[in-house]
Amino acid sequence: MRYLSHTPGDIHSMLDTMQKPSIESLFESIPKTARLNRDLDLPKALSEIELKKTLQKIAGQAPAASFLGAGAASHFVPEIVSQLLLRGEWLTAYTPYQPEVSQGTLQAIFEFQTIVASLLGCDVANASMYDGATALAEALLMSARLKPNAKIILISRAVHPEYREVCQTLLTAAGLHLAEIPLTSKGTTDIAALKNQIGKAHGNIAAIAYQSPNFFGQLESQAELIDLAHSHQALAVVANTDPVAFGAIQSPGNLGADIVVSEGLGLCGHLSLGAPGVGLFATKQQYLRQMPGRLCGATIDSDGNIGFVLTLSTREQHIRREKATSNICTNHGLMALAFTITTSLYGKLGFKKLAKHNLQKTIYFRQQAKRLGLHLLFDGPHFNETVIQFAQKETLEKTLDNLQKQDIFAGVKLDKWYPEYPNCLLVNTTELHSDDDIDKLTHALSQKGL
Amino acid sequence: MNQPPAGRRNFDFNEPLLFEKINEGCFGVDLPEGEASHRIADDLVALALGNHARGEKETLSLSEHSEPEICRHFTRLSRWNFSIDTNSYPLGSCTMKYNPRINEWAGRLPGFSQLHPYLPEERLQGALSIMWDLQNSLSEIGGFSQTTLQPSAGAQGEFVGVMMIKAALKARGENRTKMLVPQSAHGTNPATAAFFGFEVVSLRSTPDGCIDLEDIKAKMNEDTAGIMITNPNTLGIFEKDIVTISHMIHDQGGFVYGDGANLNALMGMARPGDFGIDVMHFNLHKTFTTPHGGGGPGCGAVGAAQSLTPFLPVPLVAQKADGAFYFDNDRPLSIGKVRSFYGNFGMMVRAWTYIREMGPAGLKKASELAVLNANYIRARLKDHYHLAYQTDCLHEVVFTDKWQQEKNHVSTLDIAKRLIDHGMHPPTIYFPLVVSGALMIEPTETESKVQVDATCDAFIEVAAEAKSNPENLKSAPQNTALRRLDEAFAARNPVLKWTPEMPTSGEAFKKYAQLLNGRE
Ligand SMILES: Cc1ncc(COP(=O)(O)O)c(C=O)c1O
């Protein structure tokens, strides 16, 4: 076995040193009744040659073209990102508990926190969460800690359905009540209905949560939602599933949002069936002590030089145990690094340009779609998602089938989560799509020859 | 033996923060330009944004660098990290074994890495077959009836497991309020139990390092949901009474949660499901070689016995009669979804690759050698450091600083920092909390005898130095670019991001940090 270096001689001499007769004897502390007395029933070992062939066969090809976004939009990530992640010093280091030999990871986390705080418009960001959905759930749990007498959380129906499901699981477990804010006909959070809900809750609201750009790509009236939360002593919690938007739209934190979370998957380089990406989490300075997750801070060493350490760990499970703000330990460090490298490559200028390209492609898609007679369900301010509604279910299904035969995936059907929007397709258009790709798609969707 | 220490001086580079040394106007990505869509005018773009456009004053703290500069920045930073690839990393409880590069190749195959989670199931059959296989392999290795791959890390696995226990109790119409947790448990255990509102009831250990059965007898009752147990425990000791403990808990209607962080001691030797664990998280980023990545991502798959299987999160991967795989969301008793999509699929591919390459005999051999290495270290160091417990250990061993403290006023922290000067990564320190000044060493199976000897030599030299020259330990590390860092200052004066005002000299930084935090 190529990963194991012990020769029979080594084993012999080690056992001698220990005065033990055999390796078997080292397991004597396991009582007979607790032992497995057979071989594990697993397929036999493969050599690397066989393994590669097997894996190649299972993996097959990447899809030819995809307009699937819905919380997992791809963006262009330069090849160097994946190559840098393969440096063993990044890949095979542990959590930086010994700062003197982990300054690389620590400085990178400090840079990550700086970038995330500025993208989300907040004072402070943590060292990462698992994903956007758990980051949102943790944000809502945090708001409940900050508003200990309030048990209700209002969440917009335009928040990613899977994020809402995850919040439902975690918040219910914590004894909180999650209620949904309905939608307007424009595909945005219904503020009039929200006011009504607030009235009925009698000050029992810990947080109001929305997503912008929302699940349908529409931009929410952030300032109004945040003001509404604050005027009712609730926290404004904002989710986002594609931080590229912040190259073009207002950052929620800059508008006064209390906690902002996002998902960095699209900038990490590999969709990998939706994970691992990286959960981004940021808040106001005043709420720092209630934050979940690791934080990296700057300090000085005994020679007086600036360096970095993990800090404020009295919030965390390894110090505070049952009184910790969260049980999170391992986070998504390597993906946070990928996110840091990618955003640094784009840089100040490139990041804004990236956002602009997403808008241009989406505007182009919408222009072409309209020209070909496709119906856009929502036509308000937007980022890089568009909902196309078909007159008939059959047309939609047939079109999708035809495209799928060419290994092209046109969008995500909404009816699985939104029965009120039948025959609708959520189409994601980004800098990765050429005009040609978009032309082909619009023609296929409208069933007109190119 | 008597090789020169692994650590030596080397040339290294200062590297400022990304934002400190910008190259105004530079960027590191070229996007396409020439298409019609790229000529869509700014006013149309503005129109699409309505009144949501980013304001002039909303600055972005991003760098301005070309690709070569970014490459150099992150290459230089990487060199300041200790890693498994550079030398032994015997962090107890973390299983820092070699991370095979074939895993990285596998995870990057376009047929896996470019899959969108909402592709139709027909288009995901390869990925689903990997998940199906891995679910089954982990069930076999752990002795469980079914396994979910959804949790992102061990702590989330604990969350899932305890929630399942809670759901099972609720299904029986019971609302138990307490959870037994041994004092030696990892912090995530009590943090998880407390999240669900369980009162955490601490369990004592006996002088042999195992849980005190009498204590369980006294504390287990019909108000208690069960126990969270790590086996081998965080002292590296197998809980010899585990079968009895499981019976005691089950007899009173409770459940046994297993923290599987230490599974690397047991593969092919014993299965938690067989010794009474009802639900357990695996750490694929420990036992099954997915990389630690400076703190994740991991995968905290959870295996369940028959009794708890109905409560596993949705979806599970299942197989139809015709052999096709699908996501089974139709599980009425499930606790629900605990994260977006299907879990860290990229990590699942890596763990699958490892298990497939090792095979059943390879996995068993890995556990055997992990235990051999740990016991060898125990034998070589036991005259130099105080052993926390005399009981036989499995894959890791815990020493303390007792002798060094008593004789030379040298602490575990000093020993750890001095090991760095010998080119070693320190062991896990001050954990478990039940051992005062713990030094927890887990060598793993992928360290050769030569390497393990070098590790022991370093420990022995440091112990000798503690006697001859304790000051060297207290002022360690001396070989690193930065010396001991002031963690108390960081916590008292948190500076958590760069600002244009942040000074680059230590003196000025101190003032800045204090001022920022309202201190003069
Ligand atoms: C014994 C034990 N339990 C639980 C955990 C938590 O696992 P994770 O960091 O994957 O969340 C760890 C890892 O640090 C551990 O060592």
PDB file of C-alpha atoms in Angstrom, chain B residues 249-497:
ATOM      1  CA  ILE B 249     -28.834   3.691  28.265  1.00  0.00           C
ATOM      2  CA  HIS B 250     -31.117   1.584  26.079  1.00  0.00           C
ATOM      3  CA  ASP B 251     -32.763  -0.098  29.067  1.00  0.00           C
ATOM      4  CA  GLN B 252     -33.972   3.285  30.216  1.00  0.00           C
ATOM      5  CA  GLY B 253     -35.227   4.209  26.759  1.00  0.00           C
ATOM      6  CA  GLY B 254     -32.292   6.463  25.905  1.00  0.00           C
ATOM      7  CA  PHE B 255     -30.082   6.678  22.828  1.00  0.00           C
ATOM      8  CA  VAL B 256     -26.330   6.495  22.415  1.00  0.00           C
ATOM      9  CA  TYR B 257     -24.747   9.182  20.251  1.00  0.00           C
ATOM     10  CA  GLY B 258     -21.268   8.337  18.974  1.00  0.00           C
ATOM     11  CA  ASP B 259     -18.684  10.985  18.175  1.00  0.00           C
ATOM     12  CA  GLY B 260     -16.764   9.269  15.372  1.00  0.00           C
ATOM     13  CA  ALA B 261     -13.765  11.605  15.334  1.00  0.00           C
ATOM     14  CA  ASN B 262     -11.594   8.712  16.513  1.00  0.00           C
ATOM     15  CA  LEU B 263     -12.718   6.077  14.050  1.00  0.00           C
ATOM     16  CA  ASN B 264      -9.191   5.856  12.674  1.00  0.00           C
ATOM     17  CA  ALA B 265      -8.417   3.479  15.547  1.00  0.00           C
ATOM     18  CA  LEU B 266     -11.118   0.994  14.655  1.00  0.00           C
ATOM     19  CA  MET B 267     -11.520   0.396  10.932  1.00  0.00           C
ATOM     20  CA  GLY B 268     -11.997  -3.301  10.291  1.00  0.00           C
ATOM     21  CA  MET B 269     -11.422  -4.046  13.993  1.00  0.00           C
ATOM     22  CA  ALA B 270     -14.690  -3.020  15.616  1.00  0.00           C
ATOM     23  CA  ARG B 271     -17.825  -1.236  14.503  1.00  0.00           C
ATOM     24  CA  PRO B 272     -19.616   1.370  16.616  1.00  0.00           C
ATOM     25  CA  GLY B 273     -22.998   0.130  15.414  1.00  0.00           C
ATOM     26  CA  ASP B 274     -22.110  -3.329  16.735  1.00  0.00           C
ATOM     27  CA  PHE B 275     -21.177  -2.095  20.186  1.00  0.00           C
ATOM     28  CA  GLY B 276     -24.417  -0.222  20.680  1.00  0.00           C
ATOM     29  CA  ILE B 277     -24.010   3.233  19.123  1.00  0.00           C
ATOM     30  CA  ASP B 278     -27.372   4.325  17.690  1.00  0.00           C
ATOM     31  CA  VAL B 279     -26.155   7.257  15.653  1.00  0.00           C
ATOM     32  CA  MET B 280     -22.653   8.541  14.897  1.00  0.00           C
ATOM     33  CA  HIS B 281     -20.931  11.172  12.814  1.00  0.00           C
ATOM     34  CA  PHE B 282     -17.929  10.272  10.690  1.00  0.00           C
ATOM     35  CA  ASN B 283     -15.330  12.932   9.950  1.00  0.00           C
ATOM     36  CA  LEU B 284     -14.440  12.248   6.344  1.00  0.00           C
ATOM     37  CA  HIS B 285     -11.827  15.006   6.706  1.00  0.00           C
ATOM     38  CA  LYS B 286     -10.069  12.957   9.359  1.00  0.00           C
ATOM     39  CA  THR B 287     -10.452   9.243   8.823  1.00  0.00           C
ATOM     40  CA  PHE B 288     -11.032   9.294   5.081  1.00  0.00           C
ATOM     41  CA  THR B 289      -8.309  11.737   3.943  1.00  0.00           C
ATOM     42  CA  THR B 290     -10.294  14.634   2.544  1.00  0.00           C
ATOM     43  CA  PRO B 291      -7.968  17.595   3.083  1.00  0.00           C
ATOM     44  CA  HIS B 292      -8.246  19.828   6.145  1.00  0.00           C
ATOM     45  CA  GLY B 293      -7.650  22.910   4.006  1.00  0.00           C
ATOM     46  CA  GLY B 294      -6.675  25.181   6.900  1.00  0.00           C
ATOM     47  CA  GLY B 295     -10.052  24.554   8.557  1.00  0.00           C
ATOM     48  CA  GLY B 296     -12.363  22.734   6.198  1.00  0.00           C
ATOM     49  CA  PRO B 297     -14.451  22.009   4.219  1.00  0.00           C
ATOM     50  CA  GLY B 298     -15.179  18.642   5.744  1.00  0.00           C
ATOM     51  CA  CYS B 299     -17.988  16.160   5.624  1.00  0.00           C
ATOM     52  CA  GLY B 300     -19.678  14.890   8.759  1.00  0.00           C
ATOM     53  CA  ALA B 301     -21.649  11.941   7.395  1.00  0.00           C
ATOM     54  CA  VAL B 302     -24.013  10.407   9.958  1.00  0.00           C
ATOM     55  CA  GLY B 303     -24.700   6.695  10.304  1.00  0.00           C
ATOM     56  CA  ALA B 304     -27.815   5.435  12.059  1.00  0.00           C
ATOM     57  CA  ALA B 305     -29.014   2.172  13.487  1.00  0.00           C
ATOM     58  CA  GLN B 306     -32.364   0.804  12.317  1.00  0.00           C
ATOM     59  CA  SER B 307     -34.250   2.542  15.122  1.00  0.00           C
ATOM     60  CA  LEU B 308     -33.158   6.018  14.044  1.00  0.00           C
ATOM     61  CA  THR B 309     -32.970   5.582  10.267  1.00  0.00           C
ATOM     62  CA  PRO B 310     -36.451   7.023   9.607  1.00  0.00           C
ATOM     63  CA  PHE B 311     -35.333  10.332  11.098  1.00  0.00           C
ATOM     64  CA  LEU B 312     -32.263  10.888   8.909  1.00  0.00           C
ATOM     65  CA  PRO B 313     -32.277  14.197   6.991  1.00  0.00           C
ATOM     66  CA  VAL B 314     -33.646  14.420   3.446  1.00  0.00           C
ATOM     67  CA  PRO B 315     -32.625  13.545   0.861  1.00  0.00           C
ATOM     68  CA  LEU B 316     -30.938  10.135   0.937  1.00  0.00           C
ATOM     69  CA  VAL B 317     -29.690   8.588  -2.266  1.00  0.00           C
ATOM     70  CA  ALA B 318     -31.771   5.534  -3.122  1.00  0.00           C
ATOM     71  CA  GLN B 319     -31.938   3.027  -5.941  1.00  0.00           C
ATOM     72  CA  LYS B 320     -34.931   2.064  -8.059  1.00  0.00           C
ATOM     73  CA  ALA B 321     -35.732  -1.455  -9.188  1.00  0.00           C
ATOM     74  CA  ASP B 322     -34.220  -0.712 -12.599  1.00  0.00           C
ATOM     75  CA  GLY B 323     -30.933   0.259 -10.959  1.00  0.00           C
ATOM     76  CA  ALA B 324     -31.321   4.020 -11.430  1.00  0.00           C
ATOM     77  CA  PHE B 325     -30.385   6.255  -8.495  1.00  0.00           C
ATOM     78  CA  TYR B 326     -32.530   9.080  -7.168  1.00  0.00           C
ATOM     79  CA  PHE B 327     -32.806  11.544  -4.300  1.00  0.00           C
ATOM     80  CA  ASP B 328     -35.346  10.147  -1.873  1.00  0.00           C
ATOM     81  CA  ASN B 329     -37.206  13.089  -0.361  1.00  0.00           C
ATOM     82  CA  ASP B 330     -40.239  11.073   0.591  1.00  0.00           C
ATOM     83  CA  ARG B 331     -39.301  10.363   4.174  1.00  0.00           C
ATOM     84  CA  PRO B 332     -42.148  11.495   6.403  1.00  0.00           C
ATOM     85  CA  LEU B 333     -40.305  11.170   9.727  1.00  0.00           C
ATOM     86  CA  SER B 334     -37.148  12.916   8.540  1.00  0.00           C
ATOM     87  CA  ILE B 335     -35.826  15.828  10.591  1.00  0.00           C
ATOM     88  CA  GLY B 336     -35.703  17.805   7.312  1.00  0.00           C
ATOM     89  CA  LYS B 337     -32.882  19.484   5.491  1.00  0.00           C
ATOM     90  CA  VAL B 338     -29.824  20.746   7.338  1.00  0.00           C
ATOM     91  CA  ARG B 339     -27.940  22.509   4.583  1.00  0.00           C
ATOM     92  CA  SER B 340     -28.398  23.560   0.973  1.00  0.00           C
ATOM     93  CA  PHE B 341     -28.240  20.989  -1.825  1.00  0.00           C
ATOM     94  CA  TYR B 342     -26.759  17.585  -0.931  1.00  0.00           C
ATOM     95  CA  GLY B 343     -23.779  18.240   1.328  1.00  0.00           C
ATOM     96  CA  ASN B 344     -20.130  18.653   0.411  1.00  0.00           C
ATOM     97  CA  PHE B 345     -20.158  16.441  -2.659  1.00  0.00           C
ATOM     98  CA  GLY B 346     -16.580  17.414  -3.569  1.00  0.00           C
ATOM     99  CA  MET B 347     -15.447  15.820  -0.300  1.00  0.00           C
ATOM    100  CA  MET B 348     -17.554  12.709  -0.914  1.00  0.00           C
ATOM    101  CA  VAL B 349     -15.741  12.026  -4.192  1.00  0.00           C
ATOM    102  CA  ARG B 350     -12.417  12.254  -2.364  1.00  0.00           C
ATOM    103  CA  ALA B 351     -13.484   9.939   0.458  1.00  0.00           C
ATOM    104  CA  TRP B 352     -14.944   7.451  -2.048  1.00  0.00           C
ATOM    105  CA  THR B 353     -11.619   7.474  -3.900  1.00  0.00           C
ATOM    106  CA  TYR B 354      -9.682   6.793  -0.718  1.00  0.00           C
ATOM    107  CA  ILE B 355     -11.911   3.939   0.432  1.00  0.00           C
ATOM    108  CA  ARG B 356     -11.832   2.394  -3.045  1.00  0.00           C
ATOM    109  CA  GLU B 357      -8.057   2.572  -3.211  1.00  0.00           C
ATOM    110  CA  MET B 358      -7.514   1.178   0.282  1.00  0.00           C
ATOM    111  CA  GLY B 359     -10.017  -1.662   0.131  1.00  0.00           C
ATOM    112  CA  PRO B 360     -11.077  -3.537   3.283  1.00  0.00           C
ATOM    113  CA  ALA B 361      -7.625  -4.888   4.065  1.00  0.00           C
ATOM    114  CA  GLY B 362      -5.983  -1.502   3.503  1.00  0.00           C
ATOM    115  CA  LEU B 363      -8.346   0.267   5.875  1.00  0.00           C
ATOM    116  CA  LYS B 364      -7.701  -2.319   8.577  1.00  0.00           C
ATOM    117  CA  LYS B 365      -3.975  -2.022   8.054  1.00  0.00           C
ATOM    118  CA  ALA B 366      -4.278   1.771   8.374  1.00  0.00           C
ATOM    119  CA  SER B 367      -5.913   1.424  11.778  1.00  0.00           C
ATOM    120  CA  GLU B 368      -3.331  -1.141  12.880  1.00  0.00           C
ATOM    121  CA  LEU B 369      -0.416   1.081  11.982  1.00  0.00           C
ATOM    122  CA  ALA B 370      -2.066   4.173  13.478  1.00  0.00           C
ATOM    123  CA  VAL B 371      -2.337   2.270  16.755  1.00  0.00           C
ATOM    124  CA  LEU B 372       1.195   0.893  16.421  1.00  0.00           C
ATOM    125  CA  ASN B 373       2.646   4.359  15.912  1.00  0.00           C
ATOM    126  CA  ALA B 374       0.775   5.832  18.872  1.00  0.00           C
ATOM    127  CA  ASN B 375       1.804   3.032  21.202  1.00  0.00           C
ATOM    128  CA  TYR B 376       5.385   3.264  20.050  1.00  0.00           C
ATOM    129  CA  ILE B 377       5.428   6.969  20.858  1.00  0.00           C
ATOM    130  CA  ARG B 378       3.870   6.149  24.208  1.00  0.00           C
ATOM    131  CA  ALA B 379       6.634   3.659  24.921  1.00  0.00           C
ATOM    132  CA  ARG B 380       9.427   5.973  23.833  1.00  0.00           C
ATOM    133  CA  LEU B 381       8.162   9.059  25.681  1.00  0.00           C
ATOM    134  CA  LYS B 382       6.784   7.625  28.886  1.00  0.00           C
ATOM    135  CA  ASP B 383      10.014   8.141  30.791  1.00  0.00           C
ATOM    136  CA  HIS B 384      10.263  11.745  29.611  1.00  0.00           C
ATOM    137  CA  TYR B 385       6.713  13.010  30.031  1.00  0.00           C
ATOM    138  CA  HIS B 386       4.051  12.190  32.558  1.00  0.00           C
ATOM    139  CA  LEU B 387       1.453   9.871  31.078  1.00  0.00           C
ATOM    140  CA  ALA B 388      -2.043  11.106  31.870  1.00  0.00           C
ATOM    141  CA  TYR B 389      -3.324   7.528  32.200  1.00  0.00           C
ATOM    142  CA  GLN B 390      -1.559   4.202  32.498  1.00  0.00           C
ATOM    143  CA  THR B 391      -4.294   2.409  30.556  1.00  0.00           C
ATOM    144  CA  ASP B 392      -3.378   1.085  27.102  1.00  0.00           C
ATOM    145  CA  CYS B 393      -4.146   3.536  24.350  1.00  0.00           C
ATOM    146  CA  LEU B 394      -5.190   3.023  20.766  1.00  0.00           C
ATOM    147  CA  HIS B 395      -4.490   5.627  18.056  1.00  0.00           C
ATOM    148  CA  GLU B 396      -3.478   8.559  20.251  1.00  0.00           C
ATOM    149  CA  VAL B 397      -1.795   9.130  23.563  1.00  0.00           C
ATOM    150  CA  VAL B 398      -2.091  11.924  26.107  1.00  0.00           C
ATOM    151  CA  PHE B 399       0.851  13.160  28.174  1.00  0.00           C
ATOM    152  CA  THR B 400       0.949  16.126  30.533  1.00  0.00           C
ATOM    153  CA  ASP B 401       3.412  18.807  31.572  1.00  0.00           C
ATOM    154  CA  LYS B 402       3.301  17.665  35.219  1.00  0.00           C
ATOM    155  CA  TRP B 403       6.987  16.813  35.553  1.00  0.00           C
ATOM    156  CA  GLN B 404       8.186  19.872  33.649  1.00  0.00           C
ATOM    157  CA  GLN B 405       5.835  22.143  35.577  1.00  0.00           C
ATOM    158  CA  GLU B 406       6.841  20.812  38.967  1.00  0.00           C
ATOM    159  CA  LYS B 407      10.562  20.782  38.390  1.00  0.00           C
ATOM    160  CA  ASN B 408      11.171  23.585  35.933  1.00  0.00           C
ATOM    161  CA  HIS B 409       8.025  25.729  35.778  1.00  0.00           C
ATOM    162  CA  VAL B 410       7.724  24.961  32.120  1.00  0.00           C
ATOM    163  CA  SER B 411       4.199  24.591  30.705  1.00  0.00           C
ATOM    164  CA  THR B 412       2.564  22.641  27.943  1.00  0.00           C
ATOM    165  CA  LEU B 413       2.420  25.833  25.891  1.00  0.00           C
ATOM    166  CA  ASP B 414       6.203  26.284  26.256  1.00  0.00           C
ATOM    167  CA  ILE B 415       6.818  22.675  25.237  1.00  0.00           C
ATOM    168  CA  ALA B 416       4.542  23.078  22.230  1.00  0.00           C
ATOM    169  CA  LYS B 417       6.260  26.248  21.089  1.00  0.00           C
ATOM    170  CA  ARG B 418       9.729  24.737  21.501  1.00  0.00           C
ATOM    171  CA  LEU B 419       8.729  21.725  19.394  1.00  0.00           C
ATOM    172  CA  ILE B 420       8.175  24.194  16.573  1.00  0.00           C
ATOM    173  CA  ASP B 421      11.864  25.105  16.707  1.00  0.00           C
ATOM    174  CA  HIS B 422      12.608  21.434  16.153  1.00  0.00           C
ATOM    175  CA  GLY B 423      10.576  21.536  12.961  1.00  0.00           C
ATOM    176  CA  MET B 424       7.617  19.705  14.485  1.00  0.00           C
ATOM    177  CA  HIS B 425       4.026  20.735  14.640  1.00  0.00           C
ATOM    178  CA  PRO B 426       2.979  20.665  18.288  1.00  0.00           C
ATOM    179  CA  PRO B 427       0.430  18.101  19.419  1.00  0.00           C
ATOM    180  CA  THR B 428      -3.067  19.192  20.456  1.00  0.00           C
ATOM    181  CA  ILE B 429      -2.659  21.057  23.731  1.00  0.00           C
ATOM    182  CA  TYR B 430      -4.914  21.611  26.728  1.00  0.00           C
ATOM    183  CA  PHE B 431      -7.478  19.173  25.358  1.00  0.00           C
ATOM    184  CA  PRO B 432      -9.162  17.122  26.750  1.00  0.00           C
ATOM    185  CA  LEU B 433      -9.933  19.552  29.542  1.00  0.00           C
ATOM    186  CA  VAL B 434      -9.987  16.782  32.162  1.00  0.00           C
ATOM    187  CA  VAL B 435      -6.225  16.460  31.854  1.00  0.00           C
ATOM    188  CA  SER B 436      -4.309  19.398  33.245  1.00  0.00           C
ATOM    189  CA  GLY B 437      -1.747  20.582  30.705  1.00  0.00           C
ATOM    190  CA  ALA B 438      -2.614  17.895  28.152  1.00  0.00           C
ATOM    191  CA  LEU B 439      -0.282  17.083  25.257  1.00  0.00           C
ATOM    192  CA  MET B 440      -2.342  14.905  22.951  1.00  0.00           C
ATOM    193  CA  ILE B 441      -0.343  13.103  20.274  1.00  0.00           C
ATOM    194  CA  GLU B 442      -1.895  11.349  17.278  1.00  0.00           C
ATOM    195  CA  PRO B 443       0.755  10.311  14.783  1.00  0.00           C
ATOM    196  CA  THR B 444      -1.524   8.499  12.259  1.00  0.00           C
ATOM    197  CA  GLU B 445      -0.488   5.535  10.124  1.00  0.00           C
ATOM    198  CA  THR B 446       1.107   7.464   7.289  1.00  0.00           C
ATOM    199  CA  GLU B 447       4.138   8.503   9.365  1.00  0.00           C
ATOM    200  CA  SER B 448       7.019   6.110   8.804  1.00  0.00           C
ATOM    201  CA  LYS B 449       9.091   4.668  11.647  1.00  0.00           C
ATOM    202  CA  VAL B 450      11.911   7.049  10.760  1.00  0.00           C
ATOM    203  CA  GLN B 451       9.515   9.944  11.037  1.00  0.00           C
ATOM    204  CA  VAL B 452       7.946   8.761  14.262  1.00  0.00           C
ATOM    205  CA  ASP B 453      11.442   8.360  15.722  1.00  0.00           C
ATOM    206  CA  ALA B 454      12.256  11.916  14.705  1.00  0.00           C
ATOM    207  CA  THR B 455       9.087  13.100  16.418  1.00  0.00           C
ATOM    208  CA  CYS B 456      10.042  11.228  19.586  1.00  0.00           C
ATOM    209  CA  ASP B 457      13.604  12.594  19.445  1.00  0.00           C
ATOM    210  CA  ALA B 458      12.264  16.118  19.260  1.00  0.00           C
ATOM    211  CA  PHE B 459       9.979  15.555  22.238  1.00  0.00           C
ATOM    212  CA  ILE B 460      12.831  14.003  24.221  1.00  0.00           C
ATOM    213  CA  GLU B 461      15.224  16.826  23.425  1.00  0.00           C
ATOM    214  CA  VAL B 462      12.662  19.383  24.495  1.00  0.00           C
ATOM    215  CA  ALA B 463      12.123  17.492  27.750  1.00  0.00           C
ATOM    216  CA  ALA B 464      15.892  17.532  28.334  1.00  0.00           C
ATOM    217  CA  GLU B 465      16.046  21.198  27.527  1.00  0.00           C
ATOM    218  CA  ALA B 466      13.250  21.895  29.982  1.00  0.00           C
ATOM    219  CA  LYS B 467      15.711  20.801  32.637  1.00  0.00           C
ATOM    220  CA  SER B 468      18.911  22.289  31.275  1.00  0.00           C
ATOM    221  CA  ASN B 469      17.637  25.501  29.796  1.00  0.00           C
ATOM    222  CA  PRO B 470      13.987  26.213  30.584  1.00  0.00           C
ATOM    223  CA  GLU B 471      14.303  29.775  29.290  1.00  0.00           C
ATOM    224  CA  ASN B 472      14.703  28.381  25.784  1.00  0.00           C
ATOM    225  CA  LEU B 473      11.255  26.893  26.051  1.00  0.00           C
ATOM    226  CA  LYS B 474       9.663  29.980  27.522  1.00  0.00           C
ATOM    227  CA  SER B 475      11.030  32.176  24.764  1.00  0.00           C
ATOM    228  CA  ALA B 476      10.198  29.718  22.003  1.00  0.00           C
ATOM    229  CA  PRO B 477       9.624  29.667  19.126  1.00  0.00           C
ATOM    230  CA  GLN B 478      12.833  31.241  17.961  1.00  0.00           C
ATOM    231  CA  ASN B 479      13.070  29.802  14.457  1.00  0.00           C
ATOM    232  CA  THR B 480       9.796  31.200  13.174  1.00  0.00           C
ATOM    233  CA  ALA B 481       9.356  34.479  11.300  1.00  0.00           C
ATOM    234  CA  LEU B 482       7.071  35.691  14.074  1.00  0.00           C
ATOM    235  CA  ARG B 483       7.607  34.982  17.751  1.00  0.00           C
ATOM    236  CA  ARG B 484       4.936  34.172  20.309  1.00  0.00           C
ATOM    237  CA  LEU B 485       1.814  36.117  19.427  1.00  0.00           C
ATOM    238  CA  ASP B 486      -0.126  38.122  21.978  1.00  0.00           C
ATOM    239  CA  GLU B 487      -3.536  36.472  21.951  1.00  0.00           C
ATOM    240  CA  ALA B 488      -4.759  38.452  24.945  1.00  0.00           C
ATOM    241  CA  PHE B 489      -4.052  41.735  23.171  1.00  0.00           C
ATOM    242  CA  ALA B 490      -5.972  40.500  20.129  1.00  0.00           C
ATOM    243  CA  ALA B 491      -8.998  39.569  22.219  1.00  0.00           C
ATOM    244  CA  ARG B 492      -8.954  42.799  24.216  1.00  0.00           C
ATOM    245  CA  ASN B 493      -8.499  45.024  21.161  1.00  0.00           C
ATOM    246  CA  PRO B 494     -10.107  43.222  18.260  1.00  0.00           C
ATOM    247  CA  VAL B 495      -8.900  44.335  14.830  1.00  0.00           C
ATOM    248  CA  LEU B 496     -10.727  42.024  12.461  1.00  0.00           C
ATOM    249  CA  LYS B 497     -10.153  43.637   9.101  1.00  0.00           C
TER     250      LYS B 497
END
